[in-house]
PDB file of C-alpha atoms and ligand atoms in Angstrom:
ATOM      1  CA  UNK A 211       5.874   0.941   2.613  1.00 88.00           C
ATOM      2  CA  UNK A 212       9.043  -0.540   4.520  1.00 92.00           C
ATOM      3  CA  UNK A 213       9.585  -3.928   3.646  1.00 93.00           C
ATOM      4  CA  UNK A 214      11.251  -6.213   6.130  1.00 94.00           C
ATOM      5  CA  UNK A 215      11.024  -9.117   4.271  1.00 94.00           C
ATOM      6  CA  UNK A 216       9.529 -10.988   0.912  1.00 94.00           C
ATOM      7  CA  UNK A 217       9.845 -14.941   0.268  1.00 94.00           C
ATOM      8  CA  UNK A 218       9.204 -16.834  -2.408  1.00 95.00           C
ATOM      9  CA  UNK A 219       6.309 -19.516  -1.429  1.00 95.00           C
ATOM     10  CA  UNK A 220       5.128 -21.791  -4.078  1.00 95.00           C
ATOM     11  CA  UNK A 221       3.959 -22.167  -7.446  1.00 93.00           C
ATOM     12  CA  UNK A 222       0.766 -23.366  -8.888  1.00 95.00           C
ATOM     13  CA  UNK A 223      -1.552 -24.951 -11.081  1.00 93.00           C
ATOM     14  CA  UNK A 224      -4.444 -24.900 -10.335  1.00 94.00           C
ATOM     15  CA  UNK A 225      -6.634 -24.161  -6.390  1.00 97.00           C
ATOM     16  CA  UNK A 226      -5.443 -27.712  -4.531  1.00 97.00           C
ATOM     17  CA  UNK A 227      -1.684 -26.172  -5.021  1.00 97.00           C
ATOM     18  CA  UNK A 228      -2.223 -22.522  -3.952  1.00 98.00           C
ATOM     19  CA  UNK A 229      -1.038 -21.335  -0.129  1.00 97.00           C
ATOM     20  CA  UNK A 230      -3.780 -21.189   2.438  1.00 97.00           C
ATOM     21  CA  UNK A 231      -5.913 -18.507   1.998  1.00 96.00           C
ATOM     22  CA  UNK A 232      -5.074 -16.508   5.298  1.00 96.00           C
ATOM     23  CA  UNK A 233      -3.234 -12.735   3.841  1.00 97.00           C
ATOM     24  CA  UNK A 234      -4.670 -10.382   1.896  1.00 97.00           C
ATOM     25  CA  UNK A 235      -3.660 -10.997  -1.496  1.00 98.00           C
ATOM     26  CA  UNK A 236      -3.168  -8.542  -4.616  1.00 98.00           C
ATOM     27  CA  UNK A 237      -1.714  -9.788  -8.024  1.00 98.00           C
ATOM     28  CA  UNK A 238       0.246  -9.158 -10.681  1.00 97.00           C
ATOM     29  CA  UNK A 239      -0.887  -9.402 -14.847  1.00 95.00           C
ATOM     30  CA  UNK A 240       0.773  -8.119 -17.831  1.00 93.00           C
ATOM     31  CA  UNK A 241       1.919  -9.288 -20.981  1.00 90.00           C
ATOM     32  CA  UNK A 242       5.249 -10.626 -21.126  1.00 86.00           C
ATOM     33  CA  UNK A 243       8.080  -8.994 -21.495  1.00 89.00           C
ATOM     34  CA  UNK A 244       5.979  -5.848 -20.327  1.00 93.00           C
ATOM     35  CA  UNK A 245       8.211  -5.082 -17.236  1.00 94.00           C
ATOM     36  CA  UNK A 246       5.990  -6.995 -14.773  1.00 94.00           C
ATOM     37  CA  UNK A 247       8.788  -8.881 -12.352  1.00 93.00           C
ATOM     38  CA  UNK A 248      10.709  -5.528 -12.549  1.00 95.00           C
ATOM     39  CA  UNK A 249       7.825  -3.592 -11.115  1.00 97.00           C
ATOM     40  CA  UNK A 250       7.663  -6.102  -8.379  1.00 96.00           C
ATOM     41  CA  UNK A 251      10.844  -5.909  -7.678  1.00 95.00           C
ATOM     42  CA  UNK A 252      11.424  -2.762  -7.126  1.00 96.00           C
ATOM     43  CA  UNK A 253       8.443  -1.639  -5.542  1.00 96.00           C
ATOM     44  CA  UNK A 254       9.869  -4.634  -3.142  1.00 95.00           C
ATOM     45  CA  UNK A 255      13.029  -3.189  -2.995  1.00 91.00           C
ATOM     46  CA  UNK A 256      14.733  -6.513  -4.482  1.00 87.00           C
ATOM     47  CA  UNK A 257      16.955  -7.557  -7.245  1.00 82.00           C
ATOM     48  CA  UNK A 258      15.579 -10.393  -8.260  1.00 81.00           C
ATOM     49  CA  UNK A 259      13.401 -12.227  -6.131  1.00 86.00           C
ATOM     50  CA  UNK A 260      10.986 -12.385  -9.062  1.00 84.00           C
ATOM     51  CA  UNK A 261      12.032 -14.467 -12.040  1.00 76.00           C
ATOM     52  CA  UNK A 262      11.681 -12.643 -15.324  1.00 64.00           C
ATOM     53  CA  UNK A 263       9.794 -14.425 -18.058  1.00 57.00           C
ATOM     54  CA  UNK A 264      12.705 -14.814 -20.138  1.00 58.00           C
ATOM     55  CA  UNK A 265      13.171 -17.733 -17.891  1.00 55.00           C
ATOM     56  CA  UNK A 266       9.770 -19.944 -19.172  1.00 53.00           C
ATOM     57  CA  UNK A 267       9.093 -22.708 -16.449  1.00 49.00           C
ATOM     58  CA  UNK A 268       8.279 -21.277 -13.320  1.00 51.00           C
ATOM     59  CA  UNK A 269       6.797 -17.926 -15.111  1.00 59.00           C
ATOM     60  CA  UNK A 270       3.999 -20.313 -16.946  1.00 80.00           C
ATOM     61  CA  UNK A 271       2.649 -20.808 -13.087  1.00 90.00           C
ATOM     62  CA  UNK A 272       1.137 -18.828 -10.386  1.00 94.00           C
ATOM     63  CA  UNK A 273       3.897 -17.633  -8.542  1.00 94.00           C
ATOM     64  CA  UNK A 274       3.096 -16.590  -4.532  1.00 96.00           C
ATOM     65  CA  UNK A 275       4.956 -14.785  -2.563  1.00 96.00           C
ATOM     66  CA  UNK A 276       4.719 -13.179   1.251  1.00 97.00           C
ATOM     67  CA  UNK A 277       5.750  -9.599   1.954  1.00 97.00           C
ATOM     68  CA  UNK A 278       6.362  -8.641   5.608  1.00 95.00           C
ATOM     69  CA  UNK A 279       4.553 -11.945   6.885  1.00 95.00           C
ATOM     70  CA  UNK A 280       1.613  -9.630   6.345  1.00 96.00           C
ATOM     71  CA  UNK A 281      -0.120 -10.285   2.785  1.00 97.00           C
ATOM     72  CA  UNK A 282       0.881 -11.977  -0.646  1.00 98.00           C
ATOM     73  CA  UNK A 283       1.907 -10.898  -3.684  1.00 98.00           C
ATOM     74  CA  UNK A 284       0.814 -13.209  -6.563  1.00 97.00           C
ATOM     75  CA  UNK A 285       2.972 -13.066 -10.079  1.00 95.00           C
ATOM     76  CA  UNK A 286       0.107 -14.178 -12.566  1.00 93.00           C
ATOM     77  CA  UNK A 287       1.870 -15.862 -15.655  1.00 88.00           C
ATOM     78  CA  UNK A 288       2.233 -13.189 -18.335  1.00 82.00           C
ATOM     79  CA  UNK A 289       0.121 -13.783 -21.165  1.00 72.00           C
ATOM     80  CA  UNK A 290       1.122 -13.541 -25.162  1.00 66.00           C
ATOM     81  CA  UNK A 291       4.268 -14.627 -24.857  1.00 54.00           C
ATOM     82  CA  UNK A 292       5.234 -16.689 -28.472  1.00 53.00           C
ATOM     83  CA  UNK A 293       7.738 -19.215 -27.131  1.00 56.00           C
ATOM     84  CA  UNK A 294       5.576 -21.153 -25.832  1.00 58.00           C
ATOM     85  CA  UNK A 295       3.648 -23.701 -26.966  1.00 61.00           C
ATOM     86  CA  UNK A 296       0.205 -23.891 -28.057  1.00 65.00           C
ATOM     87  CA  UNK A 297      -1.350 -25.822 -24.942  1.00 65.00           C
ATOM     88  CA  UNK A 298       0.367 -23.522 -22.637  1.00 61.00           C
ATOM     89  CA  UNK A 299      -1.153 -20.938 -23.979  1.00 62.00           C
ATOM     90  CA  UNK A 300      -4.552 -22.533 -24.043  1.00 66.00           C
ATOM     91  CA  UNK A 301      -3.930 -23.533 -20.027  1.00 69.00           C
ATOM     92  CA  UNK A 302      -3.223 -19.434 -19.456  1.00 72.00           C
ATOM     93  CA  UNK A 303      -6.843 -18.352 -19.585  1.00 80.00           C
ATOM     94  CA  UNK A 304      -8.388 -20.845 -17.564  1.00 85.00           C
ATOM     95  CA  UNK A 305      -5.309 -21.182 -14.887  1.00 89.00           C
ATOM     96  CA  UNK A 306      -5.635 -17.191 -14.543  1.00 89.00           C
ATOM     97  CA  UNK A 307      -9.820 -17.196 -14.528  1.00 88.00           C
ATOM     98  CA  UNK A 308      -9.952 -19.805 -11.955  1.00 93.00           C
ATOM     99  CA  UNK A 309      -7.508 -18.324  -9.484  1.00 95.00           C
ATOM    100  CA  UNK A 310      -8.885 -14.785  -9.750  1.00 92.00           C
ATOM    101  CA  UNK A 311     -12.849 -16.077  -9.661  1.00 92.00           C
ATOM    102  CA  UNK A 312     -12.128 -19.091  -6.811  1.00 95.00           C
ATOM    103  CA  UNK A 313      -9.326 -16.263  -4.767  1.00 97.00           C
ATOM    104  CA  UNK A 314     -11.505 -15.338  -1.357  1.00 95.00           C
ATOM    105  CA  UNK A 315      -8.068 -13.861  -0.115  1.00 97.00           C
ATOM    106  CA  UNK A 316      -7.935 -11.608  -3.201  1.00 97.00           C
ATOM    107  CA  UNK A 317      -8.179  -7.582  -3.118  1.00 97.00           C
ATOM    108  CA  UNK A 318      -7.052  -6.315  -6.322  1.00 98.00           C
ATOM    109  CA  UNK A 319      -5.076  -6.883  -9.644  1.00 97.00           C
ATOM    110  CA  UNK A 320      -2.052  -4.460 -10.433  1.00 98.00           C
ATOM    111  CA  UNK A 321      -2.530  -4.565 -14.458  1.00 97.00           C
ATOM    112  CA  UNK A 322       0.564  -3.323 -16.017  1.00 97.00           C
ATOM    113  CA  UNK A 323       1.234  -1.837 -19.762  1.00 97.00           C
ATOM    114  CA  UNK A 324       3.682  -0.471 -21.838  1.00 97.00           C
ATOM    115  CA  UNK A 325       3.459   3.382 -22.103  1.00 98.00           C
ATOM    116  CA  UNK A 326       4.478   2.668 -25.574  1.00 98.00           C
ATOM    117  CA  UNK A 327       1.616   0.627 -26.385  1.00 96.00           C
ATOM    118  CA  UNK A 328      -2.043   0.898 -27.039  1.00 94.00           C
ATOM    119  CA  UNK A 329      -3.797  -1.467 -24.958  1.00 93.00           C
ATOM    120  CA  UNK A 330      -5.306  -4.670 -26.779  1.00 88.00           C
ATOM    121  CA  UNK A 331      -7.874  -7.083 -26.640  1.00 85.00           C
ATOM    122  CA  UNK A 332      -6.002  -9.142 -24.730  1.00 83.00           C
ATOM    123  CA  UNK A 333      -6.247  -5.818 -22.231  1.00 90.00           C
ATOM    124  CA  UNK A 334      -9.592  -4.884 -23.197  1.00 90.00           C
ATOM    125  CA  UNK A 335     -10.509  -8.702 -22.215  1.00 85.00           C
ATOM    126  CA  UNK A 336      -8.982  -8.801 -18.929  1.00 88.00           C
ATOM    127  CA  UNK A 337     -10.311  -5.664 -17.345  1.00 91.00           C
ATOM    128  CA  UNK A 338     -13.656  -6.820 -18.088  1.00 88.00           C
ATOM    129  CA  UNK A 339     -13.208  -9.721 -16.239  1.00 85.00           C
ATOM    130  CA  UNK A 340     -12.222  -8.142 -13.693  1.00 92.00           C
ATOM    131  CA  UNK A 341     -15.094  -5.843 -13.254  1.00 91.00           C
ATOM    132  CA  UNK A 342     -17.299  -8.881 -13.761  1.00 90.00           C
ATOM    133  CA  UNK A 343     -15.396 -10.925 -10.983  1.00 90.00           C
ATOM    134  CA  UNK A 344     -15.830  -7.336  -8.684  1.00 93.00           C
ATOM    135  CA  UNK A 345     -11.697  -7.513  -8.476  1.00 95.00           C
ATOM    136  CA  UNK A 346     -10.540  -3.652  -8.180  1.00 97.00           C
ATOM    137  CA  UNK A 347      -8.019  -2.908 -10.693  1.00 97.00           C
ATOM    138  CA  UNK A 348      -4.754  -0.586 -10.839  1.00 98.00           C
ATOM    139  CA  UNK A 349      -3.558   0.421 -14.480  1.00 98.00           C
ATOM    140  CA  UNK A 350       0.295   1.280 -13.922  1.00 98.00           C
ATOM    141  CA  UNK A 351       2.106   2.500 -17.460  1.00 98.00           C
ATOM    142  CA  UNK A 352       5.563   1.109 -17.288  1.00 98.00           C
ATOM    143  CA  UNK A 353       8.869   1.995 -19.041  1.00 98.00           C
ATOM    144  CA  UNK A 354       7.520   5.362 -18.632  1.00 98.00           C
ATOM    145  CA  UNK A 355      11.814   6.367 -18.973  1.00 98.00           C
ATOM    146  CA  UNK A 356      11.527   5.450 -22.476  1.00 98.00           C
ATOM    147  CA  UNK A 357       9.610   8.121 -23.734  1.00 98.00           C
ATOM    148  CA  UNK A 358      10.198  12.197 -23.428  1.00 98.00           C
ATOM    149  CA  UNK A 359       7.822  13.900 -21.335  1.00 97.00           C
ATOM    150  CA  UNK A 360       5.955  15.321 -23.856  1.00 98.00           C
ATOM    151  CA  UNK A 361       5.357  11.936 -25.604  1.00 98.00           C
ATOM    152  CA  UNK A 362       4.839  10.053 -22.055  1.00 98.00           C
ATOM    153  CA  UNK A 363       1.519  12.826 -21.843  1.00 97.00           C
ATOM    154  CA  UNK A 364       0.311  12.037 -25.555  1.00 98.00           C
ATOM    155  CA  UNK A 365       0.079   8.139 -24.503  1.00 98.00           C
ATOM    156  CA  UNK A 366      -1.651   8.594 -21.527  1.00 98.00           C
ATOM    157  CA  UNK A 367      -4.554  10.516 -22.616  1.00 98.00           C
ATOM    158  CA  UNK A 368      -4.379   7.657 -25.742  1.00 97.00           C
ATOM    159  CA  UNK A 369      -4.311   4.614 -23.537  1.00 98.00           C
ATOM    160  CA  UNK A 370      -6.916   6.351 -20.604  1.00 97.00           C
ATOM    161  CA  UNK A 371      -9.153   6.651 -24.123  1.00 96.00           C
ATOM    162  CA  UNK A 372      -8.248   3.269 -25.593  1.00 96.00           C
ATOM    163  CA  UNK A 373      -9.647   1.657 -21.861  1.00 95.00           C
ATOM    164  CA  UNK A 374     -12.258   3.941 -21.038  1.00 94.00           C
ATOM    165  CA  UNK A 375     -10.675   5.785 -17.879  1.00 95.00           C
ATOM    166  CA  UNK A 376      -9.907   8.702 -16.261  1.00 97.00           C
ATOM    167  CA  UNK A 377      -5.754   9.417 -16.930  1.00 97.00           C
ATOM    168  CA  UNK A 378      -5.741  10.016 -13.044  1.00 97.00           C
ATOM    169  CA  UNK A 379      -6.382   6.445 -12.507  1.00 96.00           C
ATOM    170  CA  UNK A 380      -3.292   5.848 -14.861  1.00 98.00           C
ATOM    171  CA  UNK A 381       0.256   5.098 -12.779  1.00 98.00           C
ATOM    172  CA  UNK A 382       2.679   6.469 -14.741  1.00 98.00           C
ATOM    173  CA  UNK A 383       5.922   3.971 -13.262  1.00 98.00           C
ATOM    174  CA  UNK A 384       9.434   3.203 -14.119  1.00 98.00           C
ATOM    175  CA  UNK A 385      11.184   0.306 -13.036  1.00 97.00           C
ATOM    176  CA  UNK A 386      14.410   2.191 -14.199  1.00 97.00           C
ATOM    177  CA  UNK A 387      14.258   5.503 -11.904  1.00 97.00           C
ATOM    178  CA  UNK A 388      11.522   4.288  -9.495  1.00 97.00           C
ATOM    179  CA  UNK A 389       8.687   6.821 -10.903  1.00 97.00           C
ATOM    180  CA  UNK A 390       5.642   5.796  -9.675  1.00 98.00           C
ATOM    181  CA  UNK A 391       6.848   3.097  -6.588  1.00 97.00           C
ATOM    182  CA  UNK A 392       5.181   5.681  -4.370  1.00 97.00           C
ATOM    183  CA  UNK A 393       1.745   5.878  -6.053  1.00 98.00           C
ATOM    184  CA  UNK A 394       1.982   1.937  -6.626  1.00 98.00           C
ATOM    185  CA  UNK A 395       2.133   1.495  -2.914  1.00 97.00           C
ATOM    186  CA  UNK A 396      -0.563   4.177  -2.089  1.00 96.00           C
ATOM    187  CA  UNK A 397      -3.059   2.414  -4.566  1.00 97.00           C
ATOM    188  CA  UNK A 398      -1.926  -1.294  -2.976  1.00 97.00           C
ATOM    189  CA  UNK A 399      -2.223   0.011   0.716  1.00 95.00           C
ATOM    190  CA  UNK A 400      -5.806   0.780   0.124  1.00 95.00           C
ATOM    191  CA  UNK A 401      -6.661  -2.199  -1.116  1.00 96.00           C
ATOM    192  CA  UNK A 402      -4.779  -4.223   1.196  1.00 95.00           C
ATOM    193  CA  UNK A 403      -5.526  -2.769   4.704  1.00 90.00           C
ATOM    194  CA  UNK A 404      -9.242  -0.895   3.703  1.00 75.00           C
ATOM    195  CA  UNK A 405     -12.414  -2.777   3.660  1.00 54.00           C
ATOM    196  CA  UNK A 406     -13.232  -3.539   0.159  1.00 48.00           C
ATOM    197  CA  UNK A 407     -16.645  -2.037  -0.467  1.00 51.00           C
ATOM    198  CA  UNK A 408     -19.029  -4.622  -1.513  1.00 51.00           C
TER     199      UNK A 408
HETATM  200  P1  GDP B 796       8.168  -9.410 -17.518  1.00 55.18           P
HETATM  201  O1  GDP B 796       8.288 -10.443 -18.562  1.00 55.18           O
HETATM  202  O2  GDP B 796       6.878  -8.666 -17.663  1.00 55.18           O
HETATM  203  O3  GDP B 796       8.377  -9.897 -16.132  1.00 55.18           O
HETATM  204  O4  GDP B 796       9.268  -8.294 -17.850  1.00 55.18           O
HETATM  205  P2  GDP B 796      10.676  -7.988 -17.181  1.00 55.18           P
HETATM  206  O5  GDP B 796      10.499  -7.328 -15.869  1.00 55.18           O
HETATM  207  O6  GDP B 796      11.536  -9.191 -17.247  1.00 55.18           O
HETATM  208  O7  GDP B 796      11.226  -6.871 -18.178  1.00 55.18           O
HETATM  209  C1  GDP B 796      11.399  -7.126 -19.562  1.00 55.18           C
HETATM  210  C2  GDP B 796      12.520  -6.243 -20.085  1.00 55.18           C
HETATM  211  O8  GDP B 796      12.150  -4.876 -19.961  1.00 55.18           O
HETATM  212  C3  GDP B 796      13.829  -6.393 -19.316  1.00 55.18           C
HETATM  213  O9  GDP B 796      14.886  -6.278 -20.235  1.00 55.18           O
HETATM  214  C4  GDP B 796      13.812  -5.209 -18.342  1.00 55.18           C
HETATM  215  O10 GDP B 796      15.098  -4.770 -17.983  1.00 55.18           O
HETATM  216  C5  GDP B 796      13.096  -4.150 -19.161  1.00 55.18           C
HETATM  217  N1  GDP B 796      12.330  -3.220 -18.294  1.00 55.18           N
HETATM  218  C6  GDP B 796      11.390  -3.536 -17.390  1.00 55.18           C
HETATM  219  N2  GDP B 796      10.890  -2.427 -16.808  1.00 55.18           N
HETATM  220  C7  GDP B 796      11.541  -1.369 -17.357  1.00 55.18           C
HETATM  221  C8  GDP B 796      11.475   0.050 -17.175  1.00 55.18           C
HETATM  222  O11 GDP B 796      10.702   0.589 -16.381  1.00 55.18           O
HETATM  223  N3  GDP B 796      12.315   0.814 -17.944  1.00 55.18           N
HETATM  224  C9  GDP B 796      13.169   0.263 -18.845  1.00 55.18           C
HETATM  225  N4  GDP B 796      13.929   1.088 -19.558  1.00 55.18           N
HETATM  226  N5  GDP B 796      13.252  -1.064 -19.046  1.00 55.18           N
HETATM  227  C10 GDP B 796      12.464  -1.876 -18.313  1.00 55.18           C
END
């Protein structure tokens, strides 16, 4: 994908805030910390366009932005993240179900993990509301530079078990040396520019 431009739009709350509803839309979920505005940003080819959640404040929103005039990427707030407090984390659930049940513009939800990690609830939880919502999902294993080949391969078939898929439908990525950007974009251009089967 050649990217001509990307813009930071708005953030929101809650519907009455979000941009029209004209682009195709895919979105962005992770836990914090996981590696999620680094992923955007490079498969975006920018520095920092997208805030990282170290920053709290803007990251507790829905953050929209519009890549090549031609769709939107949304930056869902990342969820478990202990700094903050107790109401914000009690707004994260319904801020996030609303937008992704009420979204017409909406074609898919990039979920990203750790490779490091076994998937939890909190993972579990999500891709089930997904499915339920009919939102196609793509699982993309970040930080993927962390870990040897060898061990990279042992958490893949661990996590593919841990969520119930194939490992094929696993992106193995790396915001560090780029692994992955290509596959990221394949997945995304399907979803964005092919009719979403019903
Ligand atoms: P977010 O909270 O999910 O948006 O996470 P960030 O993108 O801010 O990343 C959190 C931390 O992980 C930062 O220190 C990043 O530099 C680091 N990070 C993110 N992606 C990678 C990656 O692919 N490889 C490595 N080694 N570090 C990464």
């Amino acid at each position: 994908m050649i990217i001509k431009s990307s813009e930071f739009i708005t953030s929101a709350a809650k519907p009455s805030q979000y941009p029209p509803a004209e682009l195709p839309e895919i979105a962005f979920a992770g836990r914090s910390n996981v590696g999620k505005s680094s992923l955007i940003n490079t498969i975006i080819n920018r520095k920092r366009l997208v805030k990282t959640s170290r920053t709290p404040g803007r990251t507790q929103l829905i953050n929209f932005f519009e890549i090549n005039t031609a769709f939107t990427f949304v930056d869902l707030p990342g969820y478990g993240y202990a700094k903050v407090p107790k109401s914000v984390k009690k707004s994260w659930g319904p801020m996030v179900e609303t937008y992704l049940s009420t979204r017409k513009t909406l074609k898919g939800v990039v979920l990203i993990m750790d490779i490091r990690r076994t998937p939890r609830l909190e993972e579990l939880n999500f891709i089930v509301w997904l499915h339920y919502y009919g939102i196609p999902d793509v699982l993309v294993l970040t930080k993927t530079d962390k870990l040897s080949k060898t061990k990279q391969k042992k958490q893949l078939l661990s996590i593919s078990k841990a969520l119930g898929v194939d490992p094929d439908n696993l992106i193995l990525f790396s915001a560090k040396s780029r692994l992955g950007k290509d596959a990221v974009w394949d997945s995304l251009g399907q979803l964005i520019y092919e009719k979403k089967e019903d």
